[in-house]
Coordinates of C-alpha atoms and ligand atoms in Angstrom, one line a residue:
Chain W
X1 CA -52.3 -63.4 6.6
X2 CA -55.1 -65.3 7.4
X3 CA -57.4 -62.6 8.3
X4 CA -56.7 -61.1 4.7
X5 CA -59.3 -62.7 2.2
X6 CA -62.0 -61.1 -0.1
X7 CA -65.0 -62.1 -1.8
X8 CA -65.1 -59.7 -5.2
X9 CA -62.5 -57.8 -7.4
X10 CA -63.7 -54.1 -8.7
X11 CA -62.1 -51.5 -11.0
X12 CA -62.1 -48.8 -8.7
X13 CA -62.9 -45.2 -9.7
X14 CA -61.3 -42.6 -9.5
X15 CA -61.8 -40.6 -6.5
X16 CA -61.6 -37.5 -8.0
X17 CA -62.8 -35.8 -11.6
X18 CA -60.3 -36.1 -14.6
X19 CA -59.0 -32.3 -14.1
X20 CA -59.1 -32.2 -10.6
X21 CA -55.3 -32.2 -10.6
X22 CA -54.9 -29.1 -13.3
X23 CA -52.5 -27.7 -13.6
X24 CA -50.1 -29.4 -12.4
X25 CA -51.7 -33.2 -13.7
X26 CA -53.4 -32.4 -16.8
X27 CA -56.9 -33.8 -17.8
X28 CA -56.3 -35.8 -20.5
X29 CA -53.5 -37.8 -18.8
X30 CA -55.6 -38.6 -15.7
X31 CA -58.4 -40.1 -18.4
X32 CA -56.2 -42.2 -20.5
X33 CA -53.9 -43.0 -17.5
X34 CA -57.0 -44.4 -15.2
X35 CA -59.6 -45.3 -18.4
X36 CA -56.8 -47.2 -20.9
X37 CA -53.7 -48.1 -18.5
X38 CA -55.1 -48.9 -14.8
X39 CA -57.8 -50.7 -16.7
X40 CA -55.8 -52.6 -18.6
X41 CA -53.7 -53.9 -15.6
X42 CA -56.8 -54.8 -13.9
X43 CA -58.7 -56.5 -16.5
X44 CA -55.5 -58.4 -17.5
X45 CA -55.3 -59.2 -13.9
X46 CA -58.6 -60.7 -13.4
X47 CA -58.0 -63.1 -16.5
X48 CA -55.2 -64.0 -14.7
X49 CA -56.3 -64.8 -11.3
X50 CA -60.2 -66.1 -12.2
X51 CA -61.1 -69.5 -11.4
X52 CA -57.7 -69.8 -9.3
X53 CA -57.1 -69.8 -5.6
X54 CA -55.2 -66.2 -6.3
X55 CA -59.2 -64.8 -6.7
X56 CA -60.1 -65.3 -2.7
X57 CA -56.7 -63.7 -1.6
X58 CA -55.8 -60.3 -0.9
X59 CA -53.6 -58.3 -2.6
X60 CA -50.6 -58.1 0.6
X61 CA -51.0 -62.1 0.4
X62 CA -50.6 -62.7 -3.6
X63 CA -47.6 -60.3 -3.4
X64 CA -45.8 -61.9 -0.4
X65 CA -45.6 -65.1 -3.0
X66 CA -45.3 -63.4 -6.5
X67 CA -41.7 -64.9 -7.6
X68 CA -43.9 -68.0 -7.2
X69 CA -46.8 -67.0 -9.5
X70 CA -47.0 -66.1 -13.4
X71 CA -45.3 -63.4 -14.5
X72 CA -48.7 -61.8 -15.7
X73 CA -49.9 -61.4 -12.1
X74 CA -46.5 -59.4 -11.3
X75 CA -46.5 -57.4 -13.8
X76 CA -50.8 -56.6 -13.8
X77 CA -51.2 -57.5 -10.5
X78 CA -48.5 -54.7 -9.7
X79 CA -49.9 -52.4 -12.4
X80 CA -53.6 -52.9 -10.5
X81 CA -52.7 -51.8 -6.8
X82 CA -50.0 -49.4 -7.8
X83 CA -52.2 -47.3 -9.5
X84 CA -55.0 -47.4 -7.4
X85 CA -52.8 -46.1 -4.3
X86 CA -51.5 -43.4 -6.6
X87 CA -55.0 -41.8 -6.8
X88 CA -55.9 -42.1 -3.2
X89 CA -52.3 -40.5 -2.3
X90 CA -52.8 -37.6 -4.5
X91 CA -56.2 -34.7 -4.7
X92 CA -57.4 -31.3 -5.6
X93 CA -56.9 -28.9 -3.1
X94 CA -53.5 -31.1 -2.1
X95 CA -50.1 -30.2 -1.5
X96 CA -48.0 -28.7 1.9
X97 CA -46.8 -31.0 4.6
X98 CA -48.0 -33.5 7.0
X99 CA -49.2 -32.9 10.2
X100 CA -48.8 -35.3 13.5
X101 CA -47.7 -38.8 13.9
X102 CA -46.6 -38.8 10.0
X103 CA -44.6 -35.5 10.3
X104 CA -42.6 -36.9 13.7
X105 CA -42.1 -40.1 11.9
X106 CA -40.7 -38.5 9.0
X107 CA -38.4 -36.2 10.8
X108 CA -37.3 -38.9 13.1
X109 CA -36.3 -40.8 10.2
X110 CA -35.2 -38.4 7.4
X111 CA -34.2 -35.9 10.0
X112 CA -36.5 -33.1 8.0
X113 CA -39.6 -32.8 5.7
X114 CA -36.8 -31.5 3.2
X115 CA -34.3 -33.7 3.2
X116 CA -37.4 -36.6 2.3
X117 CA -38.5 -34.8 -0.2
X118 CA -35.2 -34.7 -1.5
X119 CA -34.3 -38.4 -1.0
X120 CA -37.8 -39.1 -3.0
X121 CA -37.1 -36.4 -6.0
X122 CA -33.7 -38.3 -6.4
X123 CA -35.2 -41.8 -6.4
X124 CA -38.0 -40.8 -8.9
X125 CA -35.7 -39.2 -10.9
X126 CA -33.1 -41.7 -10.9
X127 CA -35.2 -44.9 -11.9
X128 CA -34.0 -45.0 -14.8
X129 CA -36.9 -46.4 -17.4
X130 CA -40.1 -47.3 -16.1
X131 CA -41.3 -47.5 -12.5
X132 CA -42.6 -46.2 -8.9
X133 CA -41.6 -44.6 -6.3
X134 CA -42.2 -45.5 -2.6
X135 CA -42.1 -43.8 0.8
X136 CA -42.6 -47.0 3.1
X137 CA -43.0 -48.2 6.4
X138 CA -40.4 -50.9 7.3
X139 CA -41.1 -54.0 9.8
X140 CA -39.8 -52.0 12.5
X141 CA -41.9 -49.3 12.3
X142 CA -39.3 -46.5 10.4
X143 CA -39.9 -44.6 6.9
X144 CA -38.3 -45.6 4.0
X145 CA -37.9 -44.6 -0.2
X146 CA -37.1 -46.8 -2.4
X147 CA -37.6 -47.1 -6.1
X148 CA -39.2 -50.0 -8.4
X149 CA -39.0 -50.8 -12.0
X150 CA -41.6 -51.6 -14.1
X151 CA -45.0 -52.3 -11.8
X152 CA -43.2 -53.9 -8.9
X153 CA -43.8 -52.7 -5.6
X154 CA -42.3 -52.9 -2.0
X155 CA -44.7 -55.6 -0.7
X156 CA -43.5 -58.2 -3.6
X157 CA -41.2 -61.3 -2.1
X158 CA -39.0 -59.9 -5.1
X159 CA -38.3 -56.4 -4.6
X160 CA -35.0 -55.3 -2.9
X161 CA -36.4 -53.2 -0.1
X162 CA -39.5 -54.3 1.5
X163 CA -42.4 -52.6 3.8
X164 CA -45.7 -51.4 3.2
X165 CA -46.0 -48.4 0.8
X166 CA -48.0 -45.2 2.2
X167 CA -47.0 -42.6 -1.0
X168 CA -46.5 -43.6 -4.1
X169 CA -45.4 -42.2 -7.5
X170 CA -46.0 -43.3 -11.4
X171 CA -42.4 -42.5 -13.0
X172 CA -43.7 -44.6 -16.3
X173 CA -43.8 -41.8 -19.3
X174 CA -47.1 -42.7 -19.7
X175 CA -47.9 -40.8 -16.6
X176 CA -46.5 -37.6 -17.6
X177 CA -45.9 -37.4 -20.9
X178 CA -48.7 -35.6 -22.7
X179 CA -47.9 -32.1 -20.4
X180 CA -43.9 -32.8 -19.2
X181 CA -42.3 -34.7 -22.4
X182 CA -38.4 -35.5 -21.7
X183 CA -38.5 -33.0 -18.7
X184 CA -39.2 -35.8 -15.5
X185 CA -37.9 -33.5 -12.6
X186 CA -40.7 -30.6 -13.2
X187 CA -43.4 -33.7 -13.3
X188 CA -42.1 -34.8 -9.8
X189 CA -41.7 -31.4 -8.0
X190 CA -45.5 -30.7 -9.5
X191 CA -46.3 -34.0 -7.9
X192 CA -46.1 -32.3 -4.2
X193 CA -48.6 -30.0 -5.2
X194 CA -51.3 -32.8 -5.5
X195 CA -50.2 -34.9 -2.6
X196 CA -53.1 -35.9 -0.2
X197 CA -51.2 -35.7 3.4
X198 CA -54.6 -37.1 5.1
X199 CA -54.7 -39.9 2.9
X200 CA -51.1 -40.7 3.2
X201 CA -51.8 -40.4 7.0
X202 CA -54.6 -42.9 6.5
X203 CA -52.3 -45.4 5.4
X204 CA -49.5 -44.6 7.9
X205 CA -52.0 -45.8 10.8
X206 CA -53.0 -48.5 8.5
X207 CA -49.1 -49.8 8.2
X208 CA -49.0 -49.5 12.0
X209 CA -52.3 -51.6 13.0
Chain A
X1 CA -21.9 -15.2 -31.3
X2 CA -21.2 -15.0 -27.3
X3 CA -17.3 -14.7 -27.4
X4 CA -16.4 -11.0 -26.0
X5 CA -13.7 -9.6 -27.8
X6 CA -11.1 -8.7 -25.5
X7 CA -10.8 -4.6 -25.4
X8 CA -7.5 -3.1 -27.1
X9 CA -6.3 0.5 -26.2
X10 CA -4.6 1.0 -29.3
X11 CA -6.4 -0.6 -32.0
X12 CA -10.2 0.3 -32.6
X13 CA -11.5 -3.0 -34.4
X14 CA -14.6 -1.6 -37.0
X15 CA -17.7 -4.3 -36.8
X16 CA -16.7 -6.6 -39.7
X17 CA -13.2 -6.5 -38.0
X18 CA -14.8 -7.7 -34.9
X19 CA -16.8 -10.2 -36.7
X20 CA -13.8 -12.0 -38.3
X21 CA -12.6 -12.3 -35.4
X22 CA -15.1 -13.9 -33.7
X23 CA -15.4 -16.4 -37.1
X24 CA -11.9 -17.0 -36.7
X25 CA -12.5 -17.7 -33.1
X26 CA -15.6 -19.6 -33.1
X27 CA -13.6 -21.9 -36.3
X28 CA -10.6 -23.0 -33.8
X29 CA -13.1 -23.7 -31.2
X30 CA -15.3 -26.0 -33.7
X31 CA -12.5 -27.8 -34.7
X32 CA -10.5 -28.2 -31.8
X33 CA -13.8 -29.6 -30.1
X34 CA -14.2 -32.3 -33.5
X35 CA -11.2 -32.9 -33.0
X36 CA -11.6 -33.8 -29.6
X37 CA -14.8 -35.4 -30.1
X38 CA -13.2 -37.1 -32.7
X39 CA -10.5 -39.3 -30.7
X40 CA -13.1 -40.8 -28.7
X41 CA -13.4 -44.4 -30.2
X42 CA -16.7 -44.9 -28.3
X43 CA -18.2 -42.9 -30.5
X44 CA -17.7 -45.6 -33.4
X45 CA -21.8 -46.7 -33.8
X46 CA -23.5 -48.0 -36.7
X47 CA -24.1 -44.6 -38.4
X48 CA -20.0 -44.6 -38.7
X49 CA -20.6 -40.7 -37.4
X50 CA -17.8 -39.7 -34.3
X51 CA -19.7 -37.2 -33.4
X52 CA -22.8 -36.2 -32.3
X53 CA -24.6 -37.7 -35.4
X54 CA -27.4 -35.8 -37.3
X55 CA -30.9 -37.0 -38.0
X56 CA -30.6 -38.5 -41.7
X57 CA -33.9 -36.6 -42.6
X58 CA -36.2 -34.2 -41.5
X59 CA -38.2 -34.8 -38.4
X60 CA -41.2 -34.7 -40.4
X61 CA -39.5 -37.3 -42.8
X62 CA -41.6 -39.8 -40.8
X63 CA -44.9 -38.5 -41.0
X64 CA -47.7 -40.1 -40.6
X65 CA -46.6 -42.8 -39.5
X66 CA -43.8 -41.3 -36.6
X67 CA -44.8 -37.4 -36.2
X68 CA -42.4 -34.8 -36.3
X69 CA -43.0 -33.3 -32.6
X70 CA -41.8 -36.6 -31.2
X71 CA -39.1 -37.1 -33.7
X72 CA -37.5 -33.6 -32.9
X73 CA -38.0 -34.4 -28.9
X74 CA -36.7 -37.9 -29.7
X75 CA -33.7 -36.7 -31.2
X76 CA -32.6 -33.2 -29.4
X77 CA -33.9 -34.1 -26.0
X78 CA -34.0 -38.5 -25.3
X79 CA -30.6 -38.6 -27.7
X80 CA -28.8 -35.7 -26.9
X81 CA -29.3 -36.5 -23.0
X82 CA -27.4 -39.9 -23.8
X83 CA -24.9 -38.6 -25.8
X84 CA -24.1 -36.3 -23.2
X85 CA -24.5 -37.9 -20.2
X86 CA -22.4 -40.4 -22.2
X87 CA -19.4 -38.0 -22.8
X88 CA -19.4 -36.7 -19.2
X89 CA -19.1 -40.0 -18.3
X90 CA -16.1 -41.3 -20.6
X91 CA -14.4 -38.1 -20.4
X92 CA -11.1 -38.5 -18.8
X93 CA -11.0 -42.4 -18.3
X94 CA -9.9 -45.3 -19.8
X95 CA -13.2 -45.8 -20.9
X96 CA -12.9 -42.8 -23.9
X97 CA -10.2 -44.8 -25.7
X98 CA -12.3 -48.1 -26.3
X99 CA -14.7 -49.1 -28.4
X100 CA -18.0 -48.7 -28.0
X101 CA -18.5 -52.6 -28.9
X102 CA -15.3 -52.6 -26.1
X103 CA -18.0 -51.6 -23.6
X104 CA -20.7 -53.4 -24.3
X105 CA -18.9 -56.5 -24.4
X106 CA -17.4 -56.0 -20.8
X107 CA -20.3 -54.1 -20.1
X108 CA -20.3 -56.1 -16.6
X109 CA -17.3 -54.1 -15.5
X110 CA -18.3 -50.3 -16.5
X111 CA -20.2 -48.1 -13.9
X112 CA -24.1 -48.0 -14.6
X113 CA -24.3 -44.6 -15.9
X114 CA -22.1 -45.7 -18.8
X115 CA -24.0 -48.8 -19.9
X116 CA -27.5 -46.9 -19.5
X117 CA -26.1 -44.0 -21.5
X118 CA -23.6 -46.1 -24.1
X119 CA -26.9 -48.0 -24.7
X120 CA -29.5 -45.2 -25.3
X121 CA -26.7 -43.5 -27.6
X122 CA -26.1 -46.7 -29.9
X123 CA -29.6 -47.8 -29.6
X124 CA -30.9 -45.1 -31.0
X125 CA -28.0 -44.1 -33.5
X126 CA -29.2 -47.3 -35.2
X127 CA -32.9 -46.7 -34.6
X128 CA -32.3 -43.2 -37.0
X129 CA -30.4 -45.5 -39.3
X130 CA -33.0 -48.0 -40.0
X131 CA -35.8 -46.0 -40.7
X132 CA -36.8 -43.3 -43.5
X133 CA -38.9 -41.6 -45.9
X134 CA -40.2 -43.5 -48.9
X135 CA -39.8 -46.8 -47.4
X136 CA -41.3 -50.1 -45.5
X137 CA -42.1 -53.0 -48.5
X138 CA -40.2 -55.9 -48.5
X139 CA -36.9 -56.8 -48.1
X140 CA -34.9 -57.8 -50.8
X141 CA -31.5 -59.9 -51.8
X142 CA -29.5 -61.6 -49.5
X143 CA -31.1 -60.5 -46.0
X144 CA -34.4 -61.5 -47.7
X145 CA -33.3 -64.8 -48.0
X146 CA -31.9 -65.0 -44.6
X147 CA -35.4 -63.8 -43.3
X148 CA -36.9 -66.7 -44.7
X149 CA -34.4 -69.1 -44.2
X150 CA -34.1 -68.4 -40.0
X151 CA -38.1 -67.4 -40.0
X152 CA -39.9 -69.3 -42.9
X153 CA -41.3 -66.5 -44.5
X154 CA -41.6 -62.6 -44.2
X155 CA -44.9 -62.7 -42.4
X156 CA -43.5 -64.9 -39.8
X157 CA -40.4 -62.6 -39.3
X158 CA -42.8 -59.9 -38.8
X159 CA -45.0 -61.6 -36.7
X160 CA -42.2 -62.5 -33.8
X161 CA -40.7 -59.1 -34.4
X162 CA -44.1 -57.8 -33.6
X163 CA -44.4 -59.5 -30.3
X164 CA -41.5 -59.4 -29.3
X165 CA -41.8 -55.7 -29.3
X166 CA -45.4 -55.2 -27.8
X167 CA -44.2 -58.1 -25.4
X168 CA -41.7 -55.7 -23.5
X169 CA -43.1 -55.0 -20.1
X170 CA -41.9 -51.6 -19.6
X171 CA -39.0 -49.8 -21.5
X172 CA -37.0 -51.5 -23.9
X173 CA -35.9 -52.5 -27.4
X174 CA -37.0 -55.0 -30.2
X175 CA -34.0 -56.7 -31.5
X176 CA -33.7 -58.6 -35.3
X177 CA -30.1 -59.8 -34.9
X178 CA -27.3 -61.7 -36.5
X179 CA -26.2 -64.3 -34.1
X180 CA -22.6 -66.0 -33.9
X181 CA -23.5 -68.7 -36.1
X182 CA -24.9 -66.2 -38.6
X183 CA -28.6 -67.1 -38.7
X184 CA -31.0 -64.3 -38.0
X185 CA -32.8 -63.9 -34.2
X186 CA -35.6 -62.3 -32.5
X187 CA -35.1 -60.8 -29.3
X188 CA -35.8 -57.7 -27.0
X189 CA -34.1 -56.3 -24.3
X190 CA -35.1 -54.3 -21.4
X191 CA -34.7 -50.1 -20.9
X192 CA -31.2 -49.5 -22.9
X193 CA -29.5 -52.7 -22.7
X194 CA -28.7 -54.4 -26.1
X195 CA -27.9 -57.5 -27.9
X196 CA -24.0 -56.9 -27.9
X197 CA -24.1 -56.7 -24.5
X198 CA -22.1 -59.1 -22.4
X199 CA -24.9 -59.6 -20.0
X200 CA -27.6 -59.8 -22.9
X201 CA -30.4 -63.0 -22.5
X202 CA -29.6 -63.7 -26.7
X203 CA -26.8 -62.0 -28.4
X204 CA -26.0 -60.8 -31.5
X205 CA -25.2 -57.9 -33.9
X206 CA -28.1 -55.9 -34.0
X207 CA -29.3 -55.2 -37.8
X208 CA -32.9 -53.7 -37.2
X209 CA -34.5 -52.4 -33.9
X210 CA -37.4 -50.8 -32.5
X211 CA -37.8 -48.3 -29.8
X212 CA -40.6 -49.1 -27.0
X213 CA -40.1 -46.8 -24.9
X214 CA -43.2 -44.8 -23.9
X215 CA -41.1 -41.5 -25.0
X216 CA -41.0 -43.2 -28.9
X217 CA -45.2 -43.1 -29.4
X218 CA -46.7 -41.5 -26.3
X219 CA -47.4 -38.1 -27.9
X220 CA -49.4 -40.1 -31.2
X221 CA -50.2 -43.2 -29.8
X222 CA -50.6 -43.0 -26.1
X223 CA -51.2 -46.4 -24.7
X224 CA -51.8 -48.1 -28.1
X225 CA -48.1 -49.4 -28.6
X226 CA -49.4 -52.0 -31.3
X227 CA -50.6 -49.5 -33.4
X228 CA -47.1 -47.7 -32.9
X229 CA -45.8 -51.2 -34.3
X230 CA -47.8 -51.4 -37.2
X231 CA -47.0 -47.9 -38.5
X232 CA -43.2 -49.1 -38.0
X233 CA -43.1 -51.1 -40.9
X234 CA -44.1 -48.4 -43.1
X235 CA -40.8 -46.8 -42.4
X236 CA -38.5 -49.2 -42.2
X237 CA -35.3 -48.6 -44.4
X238 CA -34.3 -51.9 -45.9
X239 CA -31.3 -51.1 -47.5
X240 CA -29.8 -49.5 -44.5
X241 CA -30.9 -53.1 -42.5
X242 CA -29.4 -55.3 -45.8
X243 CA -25.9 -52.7 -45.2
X244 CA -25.7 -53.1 -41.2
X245 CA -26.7 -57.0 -42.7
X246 CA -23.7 -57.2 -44.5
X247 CA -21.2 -56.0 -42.2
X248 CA -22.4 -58.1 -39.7
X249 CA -21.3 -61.2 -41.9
X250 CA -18.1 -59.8 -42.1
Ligands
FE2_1 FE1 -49.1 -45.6 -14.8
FE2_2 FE1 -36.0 -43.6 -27.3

């Protein structure tokens, strides 16, 4: 992980307008979910990492060691890139199925774009309390989902299964809810209505590089 | 009043024939299903209510400080999902015929799906107990004194109870507690585990707890859990805290 170092830490913005995701990710969620929580993680992050030798690494390195590191760079350090992949995966005008590589590697290893779906629905809606979940890319090149709790993610030393996350999805209540209340299952099948296959695909070359 | 009444060819019930009937019906159902309800001792939880146990107030009892949307979501959706998911999975094992304190102190040995649900049903049974209308203040009498005798003073109590509960990373529970040696504790515990649990960091009989989830302050509060803290205190029901205080001693 040599080759993975970087010079400056940004709040990144979000890559699409607050209602962009309307209906089925209401306005006022996407403001206080990117402006008060993502922030939050990140500033807290920074505090923790500034001055340290954490602030030249990348992300991929800081998590390969997080069981060794304060908890506060878990926990905001997980809460920083978790959401920011959550935005990229997800876009107006989103929703339907993957097309190429993505789609052949998802029916070679779910055996159908349904029967993912399904395996994610069931591990979003089955993390019980607060967490992610994760379609990933294992070591040897297969798809995986797995779940998280809290803001851990698939690339920390700790989690249970590893490999590097292409979708993600915020199952926190924070991140649904304003609009969905108690009613989890109708914020996750709205959730394929907003996914952005390209960008997923984007990562999914990314995982393979 | 969805019971059909079976049709008779030789008797023509009249409406308030029919009606009684259904009353009668709908009575043995009612109390064969209390009674039912009823012989399931992991129902025993600190409001001492077998069955599905009522809100002690109105839903707008809490207001301003808790509002009455998310009081009547807390209650008929968040609670009822863990009282039910809680029966289904009893129902028909061993499991119905213990305790509820049973459970949670082999809670080690019981399927996850009972100790998520057994938890979010006696966590928040007590949650409704501890809190009302016209109350916050000070405590008084003998848990008073043990406040200040395991704390110091008041303001220190409330100060560790206060972190303890915007410490929580994620869902969870902010614990005061009675511990075996019967001084008072501060502690917090993660999604719906609890203090009585076997497997619980610090244990101890829960006398006073607070609810972090998101779900408990997300519709007034959003991200601003501390000020869902603060407004806590201005419903706390201490005479309900100095009662579950008392039996604890026992
Ligand atoms: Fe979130
Ligand atoms: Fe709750």
């Amino acid at each position: 992980m040599s080759q993975c170092e970087r010079t400056s830490w940004e709040f990144p913005a979000l890559p699409y307008a607050y209602n962009a995701l309307e209906p089925y990710i209401d306005a006022q969620t996407m403001e206080i979910h990117h402006t008060k929580h993502h922030r939050a993680y990140f500033d807290k992050f920074y505090a923790a990492i500034q001055g340290t030798e954490l602030e030249s690494l990348c992300m991929k390195h800081i998590f390969s060691m997080v069981s060794t590191l304060p908890l506060a760079v878990r926990n905001n350090g997980g809460g920083f890139f978790n959401h920011k992949l959550f935005w990229k995966v997800m876009g107006p005008n989103g929703g339907g199925e993957p097309q190429g590589a993505l789609a052949e590697a998802i029916n070679q290893s779910f055996g159908s774009f349904e029967k993912f779906k399904t395996l994610f629905n069931e591990a979003a809606a089955n993390r019980f309390g607060s967490g992610w979940a994760w379609l990933i890319v294992k070591e040897d090149g297969s798809l995986a989902v797995t779940s998280t709790a809290n803001q851990d993610n698939p690339l920390m030393d700790i989690a249970e299964v590893k490999g590097f996350p292409i979708l993600a999805l915020d199952v926190w209540e924070h991140a649904y809810y304003l609009k969905y209340q108690n009613r989890r299952p109708e914020y996750v099948s709205a959730f394929w209505n907003v996914v952005n296959w390209s960008a997923v695909t984007e990562r999914f070359e990314k995982a393979s590089q | 009043m969805g019971h059909p009444i079976p049709r008779c060819p030789h008797f023509n019930l009249n409406q308030s024939m029919k009606r009684n009937v259904v009353l009668i019906i709908a009575f043995i159902l009612t109390a064969f299903t209390t009674q039912a309800q009823t012989s399931l001792s992991i129902l025993q939880t600190p409001s001492g209510k077998s069955v599905f146990p009522p809100l002690p107030y109105a839903y707008n009892a809490l207001e301003p400080s808790i509002d009455s949307l998310t009081m009547s979501i807390h209650y008929s959706k968040h609670f009822k999902a863990y009282y039910d998911n809680l029966m289904k999975a009893v129902s028909g094992t061993p499991l119905a015929d213990k305790t509820i304190n049973q459970i949670f102190a082999n809670i080690a040995d019981v399927p996850v799906v009972v100790k998520n649900n057994a938890g979010g049903f006696y966590n928040h049974d007590l949650f409704w107990e501890v809190m009302g209308p016209n109350s916050g203040g000070l405590p008084t009498g003998e848990v008073a004194e043990a406040i200040n005798k395991s704390f110091g003073s008041f303001d220190n109590f409330r100060k560790a109870f206060d972190d303890a509960a915007k410490g929580r990373f994620g869902s969870g529970w902010a614990w005061l507690i009675v511990k075996e040696d019967k001084s008072l504790a501060i502690t917090s515990t993660a999604n719906q585990d609890n203090p009585l649990m076997s497997t619980a960091e610090v244990k101890g009989i829960p006398i006073l707890t607070l609810d972090v989830w998101e779900h408990a302050y997300y519709l007034k509060y959003q991200n601003k859990r501390a000020d869902y803290v603060t407004a806590f205190w201005n419903v706390v029901n201490w005479q309900a805290v100095a009662k579950f205080y008392q039996n604890a001693l026992k």
